[in-house]
Amino acid sequence: MKSIGQKVVLTTAVMALEGCWLYTLVYLLNALMAGGRLNVPGLLLLYLLAFGTSRLLHWLGWPRAVRISLNIVGGAVFTLLMVKIQLFGHLPLADAMWLKAVGEAFMNIFYGLAPEMVLLVSGGVLWWFGQRMASLPMAFATVVREFQFGLIMLLILLFVAYGLEVQLGQTILIVLLFFAAALFSLSIAHDRENRQSTELYRGNWLGILLMSISAIVLLGLAIGSVITPDLLRLAIAGLTWLWGMVAKGITFIISLFPQPDLTPGEALPGIMPAPAPIQEPDYSKFFYLTEAVRRGLRFGWTILMIGFLLVFFWRISEQLFTWLRSKFGSSENVEYESLSGAFWADIQSLFRRILSWIVKLLKWPALLKKRKAVEPKEITSIRQLYQQLLRWTAKSGLPRPAFQTANEYLDTLQERMPAHRDTLRYVTQKYVSARYGHVTPSAAELDQLKQSWHHLKHQHLK
């Protein structure tokens, strides 16, 4: 029972961790493309519904194909209901106008994203991540991977919001909740996988960690509620007044020094009048940057800053895990995975998938052209004839294994039918030449093949 309770708490913490950056993503899409018309906390209900639906279907023990189909149908139905509730709440459910509006938004997708499409896309993303969370094993490696990926996504989204000047709501609270959920889930996952640890860890370490997390969250909330814009303006006003008093004091001290007796307008002796200011040449026309170039430079600068921040957080995380490893280095039967190894393995896997997708995309026209090429009728006839031969041998108790080539299977057939070795070799060679060498047989060869097959199918395998 304790293990089940820990798993429930761990799953909740990991969902909260992932929900922080998903909330930021949906909030950003809502502000940029939907004009703030969507209810972001209400949209996150799709994430919870997807998780609950996937867990329920898995508990029922239905086949995987049925579960996938029901997940897709459920995601579409619940997302459409969310569109109806949030954007067309004034219309009855039976009214087809809101469905028509969704169809029009889909048809005009190339001219811009309407709020309906933003909600559909956001709902699809939330539903996919919800059912993905339901299938993840709640292990320490999973929590570390989710923390790394979530941290990268949260930083990217915060930088995008900063670059586009989008005011995110409750940013401090989101960041605090993200790191609190990360620390809590890491501690629970470590506790589940390491039962035989030191007395400090078994007795008080988890409680101390929870108290530390609570203190950090409460302190952050207190600072966030106390340090308001009005308080900052008051502090700036106080600093300005203090600087004014210092300037007045300096002016008073300077006034104590005796001044030379000069009539108004008379210059000091021996001092030449100030020369006329020299106008500097305008170089802006030689170094003019177009708006596209400036936008590209801003984007590059943002990417550079993101890289610096990722390195910064990477070093902090690495030192944190090194400290944890030194604290629990005396534990027995515990394996520690290198943070750099796990992180770079995930990054390499991601880049391999992206590269594979790009290669497939580049090869798509050639594959499409190859599919469109019409195969000669003679080659099609030979392939069909060989398939009939395979079906006949399978019915006779000698199926062709999937790992065997046609020539390897020929050796097996010749052992079972030694009297027809030449006929089997002739049929196999013609099939291999047509199938892999694209050699089109003549009409006489095709007739001979048909006669050979007609003779073979009346024989019996030994």
C-alpha angles and dihedrals in degrees: 000000000000090000091051091050092050091049091052092049092046092050090049092050093049090048090052089050092052092040091061096064092036089055090051091049095050092043090053092049090047093052096045103038110015100044092238093294096128127087102230098192088050090052090055087066086077088062091054093043091052091050093048094045093050092048091048093051091048091050090052088058097227120162118279094245091054092048092050092048093049091046091054093046092045092049092051093047097046092044091052089048089052089052089051094048098044103036106022103030092135092061124079117249093245092056110106094205094090091050089050090052090053090051092049091050089052092049092050094049092116091056096050143312114274120205088257092059092044089054092047092050093045091047092050092051093047092047092050093050091046095055089042090055090052091059098045118107110239097233134135092255090053092052092049091049093048091048093051094046093043092050092052092047093047093050092048092049093047091051092047090051090049093048093048092043094238114160107226116205119240096355094164092050092050093051093046092048091048095054093040091053090046094053093043094049092046091053094048093046091049091048092052093050097041112049096152102064137126124303091252092055095043095047116026111359096087092048092049090050092050091049090049092050091048091049092050093048094046092046091049092049091048093050091045092051095044099044099067129159090257091054091049091050089049091050091049090049090051092050090048091052091048091051090048090054090050090050091050090050091052090048091051092051091050090050090060091068115089116257124217117256103253131159116233111277095017116127124223113266116261094018119115119220115264113268121242113272114264113234111231117225117257109244096174093099090057094048100037114150121200121232091252091055091047091050090051092049091049090050091049091048090051091050090049092052091047089053092051091049092047090052089048094052090041091058092047092050092047092051091046092053091045089054091048090050091052091049093052098032092115093061116115127228092014123134120201120205117213112251091216091049094050094043096047091044089057092046092049091048090051093050091046090055092047091048091047090050091050092049091050090048091052092047093048097092091050092048091047091050090048091051091049091054109105114234115226114258092236092059090046090052092051092049091050091048092052091048089054088052090052092049090049094051091046091053088049091057100262109098120177112250116233093240095055124093122221092259092049090050088050090063090054092049093048090054091054095041107031092161091063100043095124094048093049091047092050093050093046095047093050091048093050092048092050097040101044104014096042089225110162111219122224123249091256092052091048091052091049090051091052091050091049091051091047089053094046098050091061092057128087127234114235 
